[in-house]
Amino acid sequence: MSIFDGLVRTARRRSPWLFHLNSGGCNGCDIEYVACLTPRYDVEQLGILQHGSPRHADVLVVTGPITRTTAEAAQTVYAQVPDPKVVVAIGTCPSSGNVFAGSPVVLGAAEHVIPVDVYVPGCPPRPDAIIAGIAEAVAILAGETPRRAEKPDQLPASPKPDASEHGPTPDLDASEPEALP
Amino acid sequence: MTFSDAFVRLLLFPGLLYAFAAAWLMEWIERKLRARFQHRIGPPFYQPFFDFVKLVSKHPVERPAFQAFAMITLPLAAAAATLGALALLPVADMKGFPGDLVLFVALIEVTPVCAVLAGFVSRSPFGGVGASREALLIIAANVPFLVALFALVTSAGSLTITELISRPLWAVRIPAVLALLMTLPVKLHLNPFSAASAEQEIYTGATTEYDGPRLALWELSRAFEWVTLTGIVAVLAVPGFITPWLVRVPAFFVISLVVVVLLTTLSAATARLRAAQVARLLLVVGSGMSLVALVVALAGW
């Protein structure tokens, strides 16, 4: 490893810039994520900056389950981040869909759409946990820890609501309102 | 000015070597002070350097050939021109050539022109809005800026920067330098005049679509602009009768840093004005100070 490689690794470790993508969450994780930027946690002392454009970012921070409308946007944003890049999924939603799993508009885990490197569990996770997750992602970015081996699945076709799981769809027009006593 | 003088100026002081060191130092001071004002700890000393290295080491997203060419050439031209302008400042040696002020003004105007082109060439709506705001603001800022320089030139009777340092009357020089100082936040995209790179509205304006080394060059050219624009104020603020370079150089450096602290304090303490408000403020209020300087210079008081 030449001196230049070492310098680049150090620079990548010390200057991660984040882009925040809410792929359809409830805003709970977003609030905890933004708390990391406040004076109490102040991630700028670690060189972490929040950027408004994915072109400037190294770390893509995903909150919320992937919905039908955001799946394509998530892939576009992922493609806009220049290499090398890592994805941090914050909260339970992007790992499993959480309470939204099975909804007809939710595709489920973020892994189906973009490759996720680090999961931060919690609903929502504490800012400390988010910072720890970003630190783990940054180690991957600097090449200090290897990336997870699994390849992401192909984007599944829009799932049809499963009648057996959710029960029959109520027919609103057919049911007469009950007469008041 | 001989070839060896020009060589030292361009490569050592106040050119390349000083420019990199001062640019990163000023960027760090700006970020650290802003963080301290917000009760945060702020970035460590080496942060701007690592940001630059990291951006250079990234692999930019592929672009069509002409767009890729323009997106690397424009920031490169901006950085090179600003560096050239910085090298024209007579700090250590009081040497110059007739008309170097004209060249200086032309070179520092390259960055805004490149930024406007860069915003439109990136084909991003945010880049376009940022570029049009940048064009509006820079025209508005240049009215007081150029009138102030014109007042100094009238008083000195010369277009050489060294003459501008030694000759003008203090009654002209003080309002002229203050007017120059007032236009700096506009040229450096600082609050309250940061409409051109308003991050909560249009991300970073003209540079929104720039990634990796392209963005690194923009950041570098912005940092060089800090050094150059605080430098011209510092050069004009050090009295011309102080000739030994051992006094002039530290005075130049200290005044530059004081200007950085002032600009940071202003930007941390204020909110953003709309582009039209900035233009009106600069044209009506900002030009007042430079017009005072011009009237005094023409009357010869």
CSV table of C-alpha atoms in Angstrom, one decimal, chain B residues 28-218:
chain,number,residue,atom,x,y,z
B,28,TRP,CA,-11.3,25.6,8.9
B,29,ILE,CA,-11.6,28.9,10.9
B,30,GLU,CA,-14.9,29.6,9.2
B,31,ARG,CA,-16.4,26.2,10.0
B,32,LYS,CA,-14.9,26.0,13.5
B,33,LEU,CA,-16.1,29.5,14.4
B,34,ARG,CA,-19.6,28.9,13.0
B,35,ALA,CA,-19.7,25.7,15.1
B,36,ARG,CA,-18.6,27.4,18.3
B,37,PHE,CA,-21.2,30.1,17.7
B,38,GLN,CA,-23.8,27.3,17.6
B,39,HIS,CA,-22.4,25.7,20.8
B,40,ARG,CA,-21.0,22.8,18.8
B,41,ILE,CA,-17.4,21.6,18.9
B,42,GLY,CA,-16.8,21.8,15.2
B,43,PRO,CA,-14.5,20.1,12.7
B,44,PRO,CA,-10.8,19.3,13.5
B,45,PHE,CA,-8.0,21.3,12.1
B,46,TYR,CA,-7.2,19.0,9.2
B,47,GLN,CA,-10.8,18.7,8.0
B,48,PRO,CA,-10.7,20.8,4.8
B,49,PHE,CA,-7.6,18.9,3.7
B,50,PHE,CA,-9.2,15.5,4.1
B,51,ASP,CA,-12.4,16.7,2.5
B,52,PHE,CA,-10.4,17.7,-0.6
B,53,VAL,CA,-8.4,14.5,-0.7
B,54,LYS,CA,-11.6,12.4,-0.4
B,55,LEU,CA,-13.4,14.3,-3.1
B,56,VAL,CA,-10.4,14.0,-5.5
B,57,SER,CA,-10.3,10.2,-4.9
B,58,LYS,CA,-13.9,9.6,-5.8
B,59,HIS,CA,-15.0,8.3,-9.2
B,60,PRO,CA,-17.4,10.8,-10.7
B,61,VAL,CA,-20.6,9.6,-12.4
B,62,GLU,CA,-20.3,9.2,-16.2
B,63,ARG,CA,-21.5,12.1,-18.3
B,64,PRO,CA,-21.8,12.9,-22.0
B,65,ALA,CA,-18.4,13.9,-23.4
B,66,PHE,CA,-18.9,17.7,-23.8
B,67,GLN,CA,-20.6,18.0,-20.4
B,68,ALA,CA,-17.9,16.1,-18.7
B,69,PHE,CA,-15.3,18.4,-20.4
B,70,ALA,CA,-17.1,21.5,-19.4
B,71,MET,CA,-17.7,20.4,-15.8
B,72,ILE,CA,-14.0,19.8,-15.2
B,73,THR,CA,-12.7,22.8,-17.2
B,74,LEU,CA,-15.0,25.5,-15.6
B,75,PRO,CA,-13.9,24.9,-12.0
B,76,LEU,CA,-10.3,24.5,-13.1
B,77,ALA,CA,-10.4,27.8,-14.9
B,78,ALA,CA,-12.0,29.4,-11.9
B,79,ALA,CA,-9.4,28.1,-9.5
B,80,ALA,CA,-6.5,29.0,-11.8
B,81,ALA,CA,-7.8,32.5,-12.4
B,82,THR,CA,-8.3,33.2,-8.7
B,83,LEU,CA,-4.8,31.9,-8.1
B,84,GLY,CA,-3.4,34.3,-10.7
B,85,ALA,CA,-5.3,37.2,-9.1
B,86,LEU,CA,-3.8,36.3,-5.8
B,87,ALA,CA,-0.3,36.3,-7.2
B,88,LEU,CA,-0.8,39.9,-8.4
B,89,LEU,CA,-1.1,41.2,-4.9
B,90,PRO,CA,2.0,43.1,-3.9
B,91,VAL,CA,2.5,41.8,-0.3
B,92,ALA,CA,6.2,41.0,0.3
B,93,ASP,CA,7.8,43.1,-2.5
B,94,MET,CA,6.3,46.4,-3.6
B,95,LYS,CA,6.5,45.6,-7.2
B,96,GLY,CA,4.0,45.6,-10.0
B,97,PHE,CA,3.4,46.7,-13.5
B,98,PRO,CA,1.1,49.4,-15.0
B,99,GLY,CA,-2.4,48.1,-15.3
B,100,ASP,CA,-2.1,45.1,-13.0
B,101,LEU,CA,-5.3,46.3,-11.2
B,102,VAL,CA,-7.3,45.8,-14.4
B,103,LEU,CA,-5.9,42.3,-14.7
B,104,PHE,CA,-6.7,41.6,-11.1
B,105,VAL,CA,-10.3,42.6,-11.5
B,106,ALA,CA,-10.6,40.6,-14.7
B,107,LEU,CA,-9.2,37.5,-13.0
B,108,ILE,CA,-11.4,37.6,-9.9
B,109,GLU,CA,-14.5,38.0,-12.2
B,110,VAL,CA,-13.6,34.7,-13.9
B,111,THR,CA,-15.0,32.6,-11.0
B,112,PRO,CA,-18.5,34.1,-11.0
B,113,VAL,CA,-18.7,33.8,-14.8
B,114,CYS,CA,-17.6,30.1,-14.6
B,115,ALA,CA,-20.1,29.5,-11.8
B,116,VAL,CA,-22.9,30.8,-13.9
B,117,LEU,CA,-21.9,28.7,-16.9
B,118,ALA,CA,-21.3,25.7,-14.6
B,119,GLY,CA,-24.9,26.0,-13.2
B,120,PHE,CA,-26.4,26.0,-16.7
B,121,VAL,CA,-24.1,23.3,-18.2
B,122,SER,CA,-25.0,20.9,-15.4
B,123,ARG,CA,-28.6,20.9,-16.7
B,124,SER,CA,-30.0,20.7,-13.2
B,125,PRO,CA,-33.0,23.0,-12.3
B,126,PHE,CA,-31.3,23.8,-9.0
B,127,GLY,CA,-28.1,24.6,-10.9
B,128,GLY,CA,-30.0,26.9,-13.2
B,129,VAL,CA,-31.7,28.8,-10.4
B,130,GLY,CA,-28.4,29.1,-8.6
B,131,ALA,CA,-26.7,30.3,-11.7
B,132,SER,CA,-29.3,33.0,-12.4
B,133,ARG,CA,-29.2,34.2,-8.8
B,134,GLU,CA,-25.4,34.2,-8.9
B,135,ALA,CA,-25.5,36.4,-12.1
B,136,LEU,CA,-27.9,38.8,-10.5
B,137,LEU,CA,-26.0,39.1,-7.2
B,138,ILE,CA,-22.6,39.5,-8.8
B,139,ILE,CA,-23.7,42.3,-11.0
B,140,ALA,CA,-25.3,44.0,-8.0
B,141,ALA,CA,-22.1,43.5,-5.9
B,142,ASN,CA,-19.8,44.7,-8.7
B,143,VAL,CA,-21.4,48.2,-8.7
B,144,PRO,CA,-20.1,49.2,-5.3
B,145,PHE,CA,-16.9,47.0,-5.8
B,146,LEU,CA,-15.9,48.7,-9.0
B,147,VAL,CA,-16.9,52.2,-7.9
B,148,ALA,CA,-14.8,51.8,-4.8
B,149,LEU,CA,-11.8,50.7,-6.9
B,150,PHE,CA,-12.5,53.6,-9.3
B,151,ALA,CA,-12.4,56.0,-6.4
B,152,LEU,CA,-9.0,54.7,-5.3
B,153,VAL,CA,-7.7,54.9,-8.9
B,154,THR,CA,-8.9,58.4,-9.3
B,155,SER,CA,-7.2,59.5,-6.0
B,156,ALA,CA,-4.0,57.6,-6.8
B,157,GLY,CA,-3.9,58.6,-10.5
B,158,SER,CA,-2.7,55.2,-11.4
B,159,LEU,CA,-3.9,51.7,-12.3
B,160,THR,CA,-1.0,49.9,-10.5
B,161,ILE,CA,-1.9,48.2,-7.2
B,162,THR,CA,1.3,49.4,-5.5
B,163,GLU,CA,0.4,53.0,-6.3
B,164,LEU,CA,-3.0,52.3,-4.9
B,165,ILE,CA,-1.4,51.2,-1.7
B,166,SER,CA,0.9,54.3,-1.3
B,167,ARG,CA,-0.9,57.2,-2.9
B,168,PRO,CA,-4.6,57.6,-2.2
B,169,LEU,CA,-5.9,60.0,0.5
B,170,TRP,CA,-7.0,58.3,3.7
B,171,ALA,CA,-10.4,60.1,3.3
B,172,VAL,CA,-10.8,58.1,0.1
B,173,ARG,CA,-9.2,54.9,1.2
B,174,ILE,CA,-11.2,54.2,4.4
B,175,PRO,CA,-14.7,54.5,2.8
B,176,ALA,CA,-13.4,52.6,-0.3
B,177,VAL,CA,-12.0,49.7,1.7
B,178,LEU,CA,-15.2,49.6,3.8
B,179,ALA,CA,-17.2,49.4,0.5
B,180,LEU,CA,-15.0,46.6,-0.8
B,181,LEU,CA,-15.5,44.8,2.6
B,182,MET,CA,-19.3,45.1,2.2
B,183,THR,CA,-19.3,43.3,-1.1
B,184,LEU,CA,-17.2,40.3,0.1
B,185,PRO,CA,-20.2,38.3,1.7
B,186,VAL,CA,-21.9,38.5,-1.7
B,187,LYS,CA,-18.9,37.2,-3.6
B,188,LEU,CA,-18.2,34.5,-1.0
B,189,HIS,CA,-21.9,33.4,-0.8
B,190,LEU,CA,-22.2,34.1,2.9
B,191,ASN,CA,-25.3,35.0,4.9
B,192,PRO,CA,-27.2,37.3,4.6
B,193,PHE,CA,-26.3,37.4,0.9
B,194,SER,CA,-26.2,33.6,0.3
B,195,ALA,CA,-29.2,33.4,-2.0
B,196,ALA,CA,-27.0,31.9,-4.8
B,197,SER,CA,-26.1,28.8,-2.8
B,198,ALA,CA,-29.1,28.7,-0.5
B,199,GLU,CA,-28.8,25.1,0.8
B,200,GLN,CA,-32.3,24.8,2.2
B,201,GLU,CA,-33.9,25.9,-1.1
B,202,ILE,CA,-31.6,25.0,-4.0
B,203,TYR,CA,-29.0,22.7,-2.4
B,204,THR,CA,-25.7,24.3,-3.3
B,205,GLY,CA,-27.0,26.2,-6.4
B,206,ALA,CA,-24.7,26.1,-9.4
B,207,THR,CA,-22.6,23.2,-8.0
B,208,THR,CA,-25.4,20.9,-7.1
B,209,GLU,CA,-24.6,18.4,-9.9
B,210,TYR,CA,-20.9,18.4,-9.4
B,211,ASP,CA,-19.3,15.3,-7.9
B,212,GLY,CA,-15.9,14.0,-6.9
B,213,PRO,CA,-12.9,15.8,-8.4
B,214,ARG,CA,-15.2,18.4,-10.1
B,215,LEU,CA,-16.7,19.3,-6.8
B,216,ALA,CA,-13.2,19.3,-5.2
B,217,LEU,CA,-12.0,21.9,-7.7
B,218,TRP,CA,-15.1,24.1,-7.0
